[in-house]
Structure formats: structure tokens, C-alpha cells
């Protein structure tokens, strides 16, 4: 027989339980009853949903699987949000170092971190929060609306009622305005055509139209080819039923691909047909025309502005991005117009100016001029030569000809004075004569110099006493200089013997005098001399 499995603390408790059950069977002990006052069969396990047939149980029981009796310690109250219990005047030991409250530490402090905490300033001590602990039951722990005040929903209702009231008021004002315009129009023109009356009948206020008849916006259709068959929500059919489906425009298998899942056909199904005769050119046509192109340009502008450091994001703040894009276009047009005006102001605008006269364009006209055999004008006026935009026939510095009227030796000059310096003062015929005289004088000097260089004058060669040469007979030596040269020679010989006394920066003197040469000969050791060992 199956019995209920019960956990006992000791063998003694198990023994007592068995004795109690035996006593109940014999009728010596009262039977165990449930909440309804009925006797509980000890042989039926309390965890079974239906008792076995051989136990002859009256009914199954599952009361052991749930705690039926509610604990009186459980509460339905909630936290008192933002409640304070005590306001201290000075910092207390163990309180939060940031704000000074005793109910939390500095790590859990929700106040803004102060530059100097309340522990050190002893000022602006925050009050202690009200700390509450509740023992909730199973439903209370999992109730998402626990602690919600239903009275706060009244604000939502008031906001929606105010919006509906404002909408009704606005629609009423619009209706009155339309009636006033209609009355004024009837007063001005009594004869109103039937077409105008039909249009006024069709312009019914949107508030008077039933919600179920507003352009099929509230029409709910069932899903097609689905097992659930659930509703698709609000459906608005934008295609007229008489129109041909896009996948039926061209039945060729090699034509534009139609995606049945997204109902899109990107390419043009009829590329060879006249564009004026077809109403559908593919989905890609919509992406490169109309507002789709403007939206694409807006996205590109947002990306470029973000890369350049501006705080702009198309998805996070679309209104801000669109406003910045409009301002950018206005500034760009202003800058373009300003640049155009500056260029036109500097160089002029050939398109807006008046047409040039024919004399300047072609160099000819229809005027008739007659000349005689001598070249004098007999009839008509001589045609004036067209002038350029540069200054002409302007003579400076008393010149009677312009710069560039004379050329000589690859140089430009003035014809009046034959000068090649542009800013020179005109000297006239006297300047030409002086220039020619100076040129003749220079030529004669050059010729005389050339003749003198051909016959050079004889020069006496000075023979100096050099190293290895013989001393001339008429050589006269200065005794003081000779003495100094002998001293220098001795010092030089000492330096050669001991290189440690040689200085770092040695200055050499290549100038050798006759005294230096004589001192060198006097101090020179002759290896063939038999008395060389007795010199020093």
C-alpha cells in the first residue's frame, strides 16, 4: 500500500506517528480532519491528483501543493517614496561622507558628488531616508502594479480630455470660417454654378465622417495563407482595382524580377515603351525622384556633418537634422550669390551688357567715304580706329613717343631720345648726340686698350733667397732679425725633440725671410763635417 512520505527528525518521532495511526484505525484516537471537517484518509497520499481505485477514496486532494492559509504577517502596503525621518544639524559618525545621511554610505549615495563632502564641510546635511522592509506573499512579490496609485491615472484622462476638447473647438471654428467664406462668396456672386455646389457638398468636415468609413483606414482584413488567420490591423488599399498588377505588365520570364515576399519590382518591366505612355517605371524610379531623393540628400548631409564634428543624428533627432540641412542650403545659396556678385563686380558680366557696336566687332560699317587721288577725304567721314581698353598715346616725362617705339640691341626704348630706360626723362636731340659721343669714346678706349695689351712692358724679376738656392753676394742681413730667427730655430728644434710640449693649436707661418734662411743654415747639421759632434 502506498503511503505518504513524511520526513521525521528522529526514529522516536516516526515511532510515535505509527502508534497514532494504529490508534486511529482501532478507534482509540480521533481521526484527522481537513478544513471542511471531513475525515482525511491516511492511506491516500496528499500529493496525488487522483487516488488509486483500490483505496476507495471519496475524493482526491491537492491541498498539500499550495499554502491555503494566508499568513497574517503578509502586508499589502508599499514603500513611502521620498519620505524623510530626521534632519541632522551636523555630521555624525558613520554617515555618508558625501551628503551626511545615516541611512546609506558614500558608495550608495544618489546625490551629486560634492567637491568637498559633508564630512569635511559639516554643512548642508541631507535628511535621513525612511527605510522600510515588507514581507510580501507570492502574489505580492510578482505583482507589477504593486505600489501603483490609481489616482495618478486621472492626469492622463484629463490630458486626453483637454486634447479632445481643443480638437472639437478647432473643428467648430474651421466650420464657422468655411460658412462665413461661403456666405461672403454668395453675396458677391449670386450665380453659383452646380459644380461649386457639388464641391461644397463633398467638402464634409472630417469630424462628421464615421470612423468606420474614413478612407478604409479602420478596415481590418484577415491574413491570407496563414494557419493562425489573425488580423493584419489597419489596412489601407492604395491601388485601384482596375490597375494592372506590376508583375503582369511584362510576362517575359527574362524581364524585370518581381519579389513576391516584398511585392517589389526594382527594374523597369517595360524599358522600350515610351515614358509618356507608361505609369510604372520600377521601384528604383521612386528612389531617385521626388522626396526620396531629398531624404537621401538629407541623410548624406547628416553623415558628413557628423564626420566633421557636429552633434547631429538623423535617427535620434530628425527634426534637428532637417532644420540644420535647411539652414545649410540657405547659407550655401547666399555664399554662392555673394561669390557670383563679387566676380561680376570685378570682371563684369558679358551676358547682361549691351551688344557691342558693329565697328568694334567686325571693324567695318556701312558708312561710305570717298577719297581723291591724293588720299584726302572728299565725301563722308573717315572711320575712327577702334581703341582698346588700355591707355593709348599717353606720353610721360616729356617724351614725344611712347615706350616701345624704338628697338636696338634687343632692347626697347623711346624713339624721341633713343633711351632704353623706361622711367628716364626725355633729353631730345641733345641726348641722342651725347649718347653717340659716349659710344664713340668707349669704342676708342676699347681699341687703345687692345693695342696696349699686345706689347707688354718688360718687368724685372726679383730673385729671392729660397730653400736650396745659393745666397747672393749682395745680400745684407739685419742682425736683430737674425738673432730672433736663431732663437726661433732653437725653439723649433726643441719642440721637434719633445712632442709633448707642442701646443694644441699650431699656427704655421709660410713666409720665410732671408734672416730665417740664414739661421736655418747656421743651425743645420752637416753629416760630412768632422766637427759636427762638437757644435753643441
Coordinates of C-alpha atoms in Angstrom, one line a residue:
X1 CA 0.0 0.0 0.0
X2 CA 1.3 3.4 -0.9
X3 CA 1.7 5.8 2.0
X4 CA 2.6 9.4 2.2
X5 CA 6.2 10.1 2.5
X6 CA 6.9 12.3 5.5
X7 CA 10.3 13.4 6.8
X8 CA 10.9 12.9 10.5
X9 CA 13.6 14.4 12.7
X10 CA 14.3 11.1 14.6
X11 CA 13.2 7.4 14.9
X12 CA 11.2 8.3 18.0
X13 CA 9.0 10.7 16.1
X14 CA 8.5 8.1 13.4
X15 CA 7.5 5.5 16.0
X16 CA 5.0 7.9 17.6
X17 CA 3.4 8.7 14.3
X18 CA 3.0 4.9 13.6
X19 CA 1.4 4.4 17.0
X20 CA -1.0 7.3 16.4
X21 CA -2.1 5.8 13.1
X22 CA -2.7 2.4 14.6
X23 CA -4.8 4.0 17.4
X24 CA -6.9 5.9 14.8
X25 CA -7.5 2.6 13.0
X26 CA -8.7 0.9 16.2
X27 CA -10.9 3.9 17.1
X28 CA -8.9 4.8 20.1
X29 CA -7.7 8.2 18.7
X30 CA -9.7 11.0 16.9
X31 CA -9.3 11.0 13.1
X32 CA -7.6 13.8 11.3
X33 CA -10.0 16.2 9.5
X34 CA -9.4 18.8 6.8
X35 CA -10.7 22.4 6.6
X36 CA -14.2 21.3 5.6
X37 CA -14.5 19.0 8.6
X38 CA -14.2 15.8 6.6
X39 CA -12.0 12.9 7.7
X40 CA -8.7 12.6 5.8
X41 CA -7.8 9.1 4.7
X42 CA -4.2 8.4 5.9
X43 CA -3.6 5.9 3.1
X44 CA -4.2 8.4 0.3
X45 CA -1.0 10.4 -0.5
X46 CA -1.7 14.1 -0.4
X47 CA 0.4 14.8 -3.5
X48 CA -1.7 12.6 -5.8
X49 CA -4.2 14.2 -8.1
X50 CA -6.5 11.1 -8.2
X51 CA -6.4 8.3 -5.6
X52 CA -5.9 4.6 -6.8
X53 CA -9.1 2.6 -7.3
X54 CA -8.3 0.1 -4.6
X55 CA -8.2 2.7 -1.8
X56 CA -11.9 3.5 -2.2
X57 CA -11.2 7.2 -1.6
X58 CA -14.1 9.6 -1.6
X59 CA -12.3 12.4 -3.5
X60 CA -8.8 13.4 -4.4
X61 CA -6.9 16.2 -2.7
X62 CA -4.1 18.5 -3.8
X63 CA -4.1 20.9 -0.8
X64 CA -0.6 19.9 0.1
X65 CA 0.7 21.6 -3.1
X66 CA -0.5 25.1 -2.1
X67 CA -0.4 27.1 1.1
X68 CA -4.1 27.7 1.6
X69 CA -4.0 29.6 4.8
X70 CA -2.8 33.2 4.3
X71 CA -0.1 34.4 6.7
X72 CA -1.3 37.4 8.8
X73 CA 2.3 38.8 8.7
X74 CA 2.0 39.5 4.9
X75 CA 1.2 43.1 4.1
X76 CA -0.3 44.9 1.1
X77 CA 1.3 48.3 1.8
X78 CA 4.2 49.8 -0.2
X79 CA 7.2 52.0 0.3
X80 CA 6.7 55.6 1.2
X81 CA 8.5 57.3 -1.6
X82 CA 10.7 60.2 -0.8
X83 CA 9.8 60.2 2.9
X84 CA 12.4 61.7 5.4
X85 CA 12.6 60.9 9.1
X86 CA 15.3 63.1 10.6
X87 CA 17.2 66.2 9.7
X88 CA 20.6 66.5 11.4
X89 CA 22.5 69.7 12.0
X90 CA 26.0 68.4 11.9
X91 CA 27.9 65.4 10.6
X92 CA 27.5 62.1 12.5
X93 CA 30.0 59.3 12.7
X94 CA 29.2 56.5 10.3
X95 CA 27.1 58.7 8.0
X96 CA 27.5 59.2 4.2
X97 CA 30.7 61.2 3.6
X98 CA 29.1 62.9 0.6
X99 CA 25.7 64.1 1.8
X100 CA 25.7 63.3 5.6
X101 CA 22.7 60.9 5.7
X102 CA 22.9 57.9 8.1
X103 CA 20.7 55.6 6.0
X104 CA 23.4 54.8 3.3
X105 CA 27.1 55.0 2.7
X106 CA 29.0 57.1 0.1
X107 CA 29.0 54.3 -2.5
X108 CA 25.2 54.1 -2.5
X109 CA 24.7 57.9 -2.3
X110 CA 22.3 59.1 -5.1
X111 CA 23.2 62.8 -4.6
X112 CA 25.5 64.6 -6.9
X113 CA 29.1 64.1 -5.8
X114 CA 30.2 67.2 -4.0
X115 CA 33.5 68.9 -4.5
X116 CA 34.0 68.7 -0.7
X117 CA 31.8 66.2 1.1
X118 CA 29.6 66.9 4.1
X119 CA 32.1 65.1 6.3
X120 CA 34.6 67.9 5.9
X121 CA 32.4 70.9 5.4
X122 CA 29.7 70.0 8.1
X123 CA 27.2 71.9 6.0
X124 CA 24.0 71.1 4.0
X125 CA 23.5 67.8 5.8
X126 CA 20.9 65.7 3.9
X127 CA 18.0 64.2 5.9
X128 CA 17.8 60.5 6.6
X129 CA 15.5 58.5 4.3
X130 CA 12.7 56.3 5.6
X131 CA 13.8 52.7 5.3
X132 CA 11.0 50.1 5.2
X133 CA 11.0 46.3 4.8
X134 CA 7.9 44.4 3.8
X135 CA 7.2 40.7 3.9
X136 CA 5.2 40.0 0.7
X137 CA 3.4 36.9 -0.3
X138 CA 3.8 35.0 -3.5
X139 CA 1.4 37.3 -5.4
X140 CA 2.7 40.5 -3.9
X141 CA 6.3 39.8 -5.0
X142 CA 5.2 39.2 -8.6
X143 CA 2.5 42.0 -8.9
X144 CA 3.8 44.5 -11.4
X145 CA 1.2 47.1 -10.2
X146 CA 2.1 46.8 -6.6
X147 CA 2.5 50.3 -5.1
X148 CA 0.8 52.0 -8.0
X149 CA -1.6 54.8 -7.1
X150 CA -4.7 54.7 -9.4
X151 CA -5.4 58.3 -8.7
X152 CA -2.4 59.3 -10.8
X153 CA -4.2 58.0 -13.9
X154 CA -6.6 60.9 -13.6
X155 CA -3.9 63.2 -15.1
X156 CA -3.8 61.0 -18.2
X157 CA -7.5 61.2 -18.6
X158 CA -7.5 65.0 -18.1
X159 CA -4.8 65.4 -20.7
X160 CA -6.7 63.4 -23.3
X161 CA -10.0 65.2 -22.5
X162 CA -8.3 68.5 -22.9
X163 CA -6.9 67.4 -26.3
X164 CA -10.3 66.2 -27.5
X165 CA -11.9 69.5 -26.3
X166 CA -9.3 71.5 -28.2
X167 CA -9.8 69.4 -31.3
X168 CA -13.6 69.9 -31.2
X169 CA -13.2 73.7 -30.7
X170 CA -10.8 73.9 -33.6
X171 CA -13.1 71.9 -35.9
X172 CA -16.0 74.1 -34.9
X173 CA -14.0 77.3 -35.7
X174 CA -13.0 75.9 -39.1
X175 CA -16.6 75.0 -39.9
X176 CA -17.8 78.5 -38.9
X177 CA -15.0 80.0 -41.0
X178 CA -16.0 78.0 -44.1
X179 CA -19.6 79.1 -43.6
X180 CA -18.6 82.7 -43.4
X181 CA -16.5 82.4 -46.6
X182 CA -19.4 80.7 -48.4
X183 CA -21.8 83.5 -47.3
X184 CA -19.4 86.2 -48.5
X185 CA -18.9 84.5 -51.7
X186 CA -22.7 84.2 -52.3
X187 CA -23.1 87.8 -51.5
X188 CA -20.5 88.8 -54.1
X189 CA -21.7 86.5 -56.8
X190 CA -25.3 85.3 -56.6
X191 CA -24.9 82.9 -59.5
X192 CA -23.2 79.8 -58.2
X193 CA -22.7 77.0 -60.6
X194 CA -23.7 73.5 -59.9
X195 CA -20.2 72.3 -59.9
X196 CA -19.3 74.6 -57.0
X197 CA -22.3 73.3 -55.0
X198 CA -21.2 69.7 -55.6
X199 CA -17.6 70.5 -54.4
X200 CA -19.1 72.1 -51.3
X201 CA -21.1 69.0 -50.6
X202 CA -18.1 66.9 -50.9
X203 CA -16.0 69.0 -48.5
X204 CA -17.5 67.5 -45.4
X205 CA -15.8 68.1 -42.1
X206 CA -13.7 65.2 -41.0
X207 CA -15.2 65.0 -37.6
X208 CA -18.7 64.3 -39.1
X209 CA -17.4 61.2 -41.0
X210 CA -17.9 57.9 -39.3
X211 CA -14.6 56.3 -38.2
X212 CA -15.5 53.1 -40.0
X213 CA -15.8 55.0 -43.3
X214 CA -12.7 57.1 -43.2
X215 CA -10.9 56.0 -46.4
X216 CA -10.8 52.4 -45.3
X217 CA -8.3 53.2 -42.5
X218 CA -10.3 51.2 -40.0
X219 CA -10.9 48.2 -42.3
X220 CA -9.5 45.0 -40.8
X221 CA -8.8 42.1 -43.1
X222 CA -7.7 38.6 -42.3
X223 CA -4.3 37.2 -43.2
X224 CA -4.1 35.1 -46.3
X225 CA -2.4 31.7 -46.4
X226 CA -1.6 31.6 -42.7
X227 CA -2.6 28.9 -40.2
X228 CA -3.5 31.4 -37.5
X229 CA -5.7 33.6 -39.7
X230 CA -5.1 36.6 -37.3
X231 CA -6.0 40.2 -38.2
X232 CA -3.4 42.4 -40.0
X233 CA -4.5 45.5 -38.3
X234 CA -5.5 48.7 -40.2
X235 CA -5.2 48.2 -43.9
X236 CA -5.5 51.0 -46.5
X237 CA -5.5 49.9 -50.1
X238 CA -3.6 52.4 -52.2
X239 CA -4.1 50.6 -55.5
X240 CA -7.1 50.9 -57.7
X241 CA -8.6 47.5 -58.6
X242 CA -8.8 48.4 -62.2
X243 CA -5.0 48.8 -62.5
X244 CA -2.9 46.0 -63.9
X245 CA -0.5 44.4 -61.4
X246 CA 3.1 45.2 -61.9
X247 CA 4.1 41.5 -62.4
X248 CA 1.5 41.3 -65.3
X249 CA 2.9 44.3 -67.3
X250 CA 5.5 42.1 -69.0
X251 CA 5.1 38.3 -69.0
X252 CA 8.5 37.6 -70.4
X253 CA 10.5 35.4 -67.9
X254 CA 13.7 37.4 -68.6
X255 CA 12.1 40.7 -67.8
X256 CA 12.3 42.6 -64.5
X257 CA 12.4 40.4 -61.4
X258 CA 9.4 40.5 -59.1
X259 CA 9.9 39.7 -55.5
X260 CA 6.7 38.2 -54.1
X261 CA 7.7 38.5 -50.5
X262 CA 8.2 42.2 -50.5
X263 CA 6.0 42.9 -53.6
X264 CA 8.7 44.9 -55.2
X265 CA 9.9 45.1 -58.8
X266 CA 13.0 47.3 -58.8
X267 CA 13.7 47.4 -62.6
X268 CA 11.5 48.8 -65.3
X269 CA 9.3 46.0 -66.7
X270 CA 8.8 47.9 -70.0
X271 CA 12.1 49.7 -70.8
X272 CA 11.3 50.0 -74.5
X273 CA 7.9 51.7 -74.2
X274 CA 7.6 55.5 -74.4
X275 CA 7.9 57.0 -70.9
X276 CA 4.8 59.2 -71.6
X277 CA 2.6 56.2 -72.1
X278 CA 3.5 54.1 -69.0
X279 CA 2.6 54.9 -65.4
X280 CA 5.0 52.5 -63.7
X281 CA 8.8 52.5 -64.3
X282 CA 10.0 50.3 -61.4
X283 CA 10.6 50.9 -57.7
X284 CA 14.1 52.3 -58.4
X285 CA 12.4 55.3 -60.1
X286 CA 10.7 56.3 -56.8
X287 CA 14.1 56.2 -55.0
X288 CA 15.8 58.6 -57.3
X289 CA 13.0 61.1 -57.7
X290 CA 10.7 63.2 -55.6
X291 CA 11.0 63.4 -51.8
X292 CA 13.0 60.1 -51.7
X293 CA 16.0 61.9 -53.3
X294 CA 15.6 64.8 -50.8
X295 CA 15.6 62.4 -48.0
X296 CA 18.7 60.7 -49.3
X297 CA 20.5 64.1 -49.6
X298 CA 19.4 64.8 -46.0
X299 CA 21.0 61.6 -44.8
X300 CA 24.2 62.3 -46.7
X301 CA 24.4 65.8 -45.2
X302 CA 23.8 64.4 -41.6
X303 CA 26.6 61.9 -42.1
X304 CA 29.1 64.4 -43.5
X305 CA 28.2 66.9 -40.7
X306 CA 28.7 64.2 -38.0
X307 CA 32.1 63.3 -39.5
X308 CA 33.1 67.0 -39.3
X309 CA 32.4 67.1 -35.6
X310 CA 28.8 68.4 -35.5
X311 CA 26.4 66.8 -33.0
X312 CA 23.7 65.7 -35.4
X313 CA 22.0 62.3 -35.8
X314 CA 19.3 61.6 -38.4
X315 CA 17.6 58.8 -36.4
X316 CA 17.9 60.3 -32.9
X317 CA 16.9 63.9 -33.8
X318 CA 15.3 64.0 -37.3
X319 CA 13.8 67.5 -36.8
X320 CA 17.1 69.0 -35.8
X321 CA 18.8 67.3 -38.8
X322 CA 16.2 68.7 -41.2
X323 CA 16.4 72.2 -39.7
X324 CA 20.2 72.2 -40.0
X325 CA 20.0 71.0 -43.6
X326 CA 17.6 73.8 -44.5
X327 CA 19.9 76.4 -42.8
X328 CA 22.9 74.8 -44.7
X329 CA 21.1 75.2 -48.0
X330 CA 20.2 78.8 -47.3
X331 CA 23.8 79.7 -46.3
X332 CA 25.1 77.9 -49.3
X333 CA 22.9 79.9 -51.7
X334 CA 23.9 83.1 -50.0
X335 CA 27.5 82.3 -50.3
X336 CA 27.1 81.3 -54.0
X337 CA 25.3 84.5 -54.8
X338 CA 27.9 86.6 -52.9
X339 CA 30.7 84.9 -54.9
X340 CA 28.8 85.5 -58.1
X341 CA 28.3 89.1 -57.4
X342 CA 31.9 89.6 -56.4
X343 CA 33.1 88.0 -59.7
X344 CA 30.6 90.1 -61.7
X345 CA 31.7 93.3 -59.9
X346 CA 35.3 92.6 -60.6
X347 CA 35.2 91.2 -64.2
X348 CA 31.8 92.3 -65.4
X349 CA 29.0 90.2 -67.0
X350 CA 29.2 89.9 -70.7
X351 CA 25.8 88.3 -70.9
X352 CA 23.9 91.2 -69.3
X353 CA 25.9 94.0 -71.0
X354 CA 24.6 95.7 -74.2
X355 CA 25.6 94.4 -77.6
X356 CA 28.9 95.9 -78.8
X357 CA 28.7 98.1 -81.9
X358 CA 29.5 96.6 -85.2
X359 CA 32.6 98.7 -85.7
X360 CA 34.2 97.0 -82.7
X361 CA 33.0 93.5 -83.6
X362 CA 33.9 93.5 -87.3
X363 CA 35.9 96.6 -87.8
X364 CA 33.6 97.8 -90.6
X365 CA 30.4 99.7 -91.1
X366 CA 28.0 100.8 -93.9
X367 CA 29.2 104.4 -94.0
X368 CA 30.5 105.5 -97.4
X369 CA 33.7 107.6 -97.6
X370 CA 35.2 109.0 -100.8
X371 CA 38.9 109.9 -101.3
X372 CA 40.7 111.7 -104.1
X373 CA 43.9 110.7 -105.8
X374 CA 46.0 112.4 -103.1
X375 CA 44.2 110.5 -100.3
X376 CA 42.2 113.4 -99.0
X377 CA 38.5 112.8 -97.9
X378 CA 36.0 114.1 -100.5
X379 CA 32.8 112.8 -99.0
X380 CA 31.9 111.3 -95.7
X381 CA 33.9 111.0 -92.5
X382 CA 37.0 108.8 -92.1
X383 CA 36.3 105.8 -89.9
X384 CA 37.8 106.1 -86.5
X385 CA 40.1 103.4 -85.4
X386 CA 38.8 101.3 -82.5
X387 CA 40.6 101.8 -79.3
X388 CA 41.5 99.1 -76.8
X389 CA 40.8 99.1 -73.1
X390 CA 44.4 100.1 -72.4
X391 CA 45.7 103.8 -72.4
X392 CA 47.0 104.9 -75.8
X393 CA 49.1 107.9 -76.8
X394 CA 49.9 108.8 -73.2
X395 CA 53.4 110.5 -73.2
X396 CA 55.3 110.7 -69.8
X397 CA 58.4 112.5 -68.7
X398 CA 58.4 115.0 -71.6
X399 CA 58.6 112.2 -74.2
X400 CA 57.1 112.7 -77.7
X401 CA 56.8 109.0 -78.4
X402 CA 55.5 106.0 -76.5
X403 CA 57.6 103.3 -74.9
X404 CA 58.5 100.6 -77.3
X405 CA 58.7 102.8 -80.4
X406 CA 62.4 102.2 -80.8
X407 CA 64.4 98.9 -80.8
X408 CA 68.2 98.4 -80.7
X409 CA 70.4 95.6 -79.5
X410 CA 67.5 93.5 -78.2
X411 CA 66.2 96.4 -76.0
X412 CA 63.1 98.5 -76.3
X413 CA 63.2 102.3 -75.9
X414 CA 61.9 105.7 -76.8
X415 CA 62.3 106.9 -80.4
X416 CA 62.4 110.6 -79.5
X417 CA 65.6 110.3 -77.4
X418 CA 66.8 106.7 -78.1
X419 CA 66.9 105.8 -74.3
X420 CA 66.3 102.2 -73.1
X421 CA 65.4 103.2 -69.5
X422 CA 61.6 103.4 -69.3
X423 CA 61.3 106.0 -66.5
X424 CA 64.0 108.2 -67.9
X425 CA 63.4 111.9 -68.7
X426 CA 63.4 112.8 -72.4
X427 CA 66.6 114.7 -73.5
X428 CA 65.7 115.1 -77.2
X429 CA 68.3 115.5 -79.9
X430 CA 71.0 116.6 -77.4
X431 CA 70.6 113.3 -75.6
X432 CA 71.0 111.4 -78.8
X433 CA 74.2 113.3 -79.7
X434 CA 75.6 112.8 -76.2
X435 CA 74.8 109.1 -76.3
X436 CA 76.5 108.8 -79.7
X437 CA 79.6 110.7 -78.4
X438 CA 79.9 108.5 -75.3
X439 CA 79.5 105.4 -77.5
X440 CA 82.4 106.6 -79.8
X441 CA 84.6 107.4 -76.8
X442 CA 84.0 104.0 -75.4
X443 CA 84.9 102.3 -78.7
X444 CA 88.2 104.4 -78.9
X445 CA 89.1 103.4 -75.3
X446 CA 88.5 99.8 -76.0
X447 CA 90.7 99.9 -79.2
X448 CA 93.5 101.7 -77.3
X449 CA 93.4 99.1 -74.5
X450 CA 93.5 96.3 -77.0
X451 CA 96.7 97.7 -78.7
X452 CA 98.4 98.2 -75.3
X453 CA 97.8 94.6 -74.3
X454 CA 99.5 93.3 -77.4
X455 CA 103.0 94.8 -76.5
X456 CA 103.6 94.2 -72.7
X457 CA 106.3 96.3 -70.9
X458 CA 109.4 94.4 -69.7
X459 CA 109.4 93.7 -66.0
X460 CA 112.4 93.0 -63.8
X461 CA 112.4 89.7 -62.0
X462 CA 113.3 89.7 -58.3
X463 CA 115.3 86.8 -57.2
X464 CA 114.6 85.8 -53.6
X465 CA 116.6 83.5 -51.5
X466 CA 114.6 80.3 -51.3
X467 CA 115.2 76.9 -49.9
X468 CA 118.1 75.1 -51.5
X469 CA 119.3 78.2 -53.5
X470 CA 122.6 79.9 -53.2
X471 CA 123.0 83.1 -51.2
X472 CA 123.6 86.1 -53.5
X473 CA 126.7 88.1 -52.9
X474 CA 125.0 91.5 -52.3
X475 CA 122.7 90.1 -49.5
X476 CA 122.5 92.3 -46.4
X477 CA 121.1 90.8 -43.2
X478 CA 119.7 92.6 -40.2
X479 CA 121.4 91.5 -37.1
X480 CA 118.4 91.9 -34.8
X481 CA 116.2 89.9 -37.0
X482 CA 118.9 87.3 -37.4
X483 CA 119.2 86.9 -33.6
X484 CA 115.4 86.5 -33.3
X485 CA 115.4 83.9 -36.1
X486 CA 118.2 82.0 -34.4
X487 CA 116.1 81.9 -31.2
X488 CA 113.1 80.7 -33.1
X489 CA 115.1 78.0 -34.8
X490 CA 116.3 76.7 -31.4
X491 CA 112.7 76.6 -30.0
X492 CA 111.6 74.7 -33.1
X493 CA 114.3 72.1 -32.7
X494 CA 113.4 71.7 -29.0
X495 CA 109.7 71.1 -30.0
X496 CA 110.8 68.5 -32.5
X497 CA 112.8 66.6 -29.8
X498 CA 109.9 66.7 -27.3
X499 CA 106.5 66.5 -28.9
X500 CA 104.7 66.8 -25.6
X501 CA 105.5 70.5 -25.5
X502 CA 103.8 71.1 -28.8
X503 CA 100.7 73.2 -28.4
X504 CA 97.2 72.0 -29.5
X505 CA 96.6 74.9 -31.9
X506 CA 99.7 75.3 -34.0
X507 CA 99.9 78.2 -36.3
X508 CA 102.3 77.8 -39.3
X509 CA 103.9 80.7 -41.0
X510 CA 104.9 80.1 -44.6
X511 CA 106.7 83.4 -45.0
X512 CA 110.5 82.8 -44.9
X513 CA 112.8 85.8 -44.7
X514 CA 116.5 85.9 -45.5
X515 CA 117.3 86.0 -41.8
X516 CA 115.2 82.8 -41.2
X517 CA 117.0 81.1 -44.0
X518 CA 120.4 82.2 -42.7
X519 CA 119.5 81.0 -39.2
X520 CA 118.5 77.6 -40.6
X521 CA 121.8 77.3 -42.5
X522 CA 123.8 78.2 -39.3
X523 CA 122.0 75.6 -37.2
X524 CA 121.9 72.9 -39.8
X525 CA 124.0 69.8 -39.1
X526 CA 126.3 68.7 -41.9
X527 CA 126.8 65.0 -41.7
X528 CA 130.1 65.3 -43.6
X529 CA 131.5 67.8 -41.2
X530 CA 134.1 66.1 -38.9
X531 CA 133.5 68.7 -36.1
X532 CA 129.7 68.1 -36.1
X533 CA 129.8 66.4 -32.7
X534 CA 131.5 69.5 -31.1
X535 CA 129.0 72.1 -32.3
X536 CA 126.6 71.7 -29.4

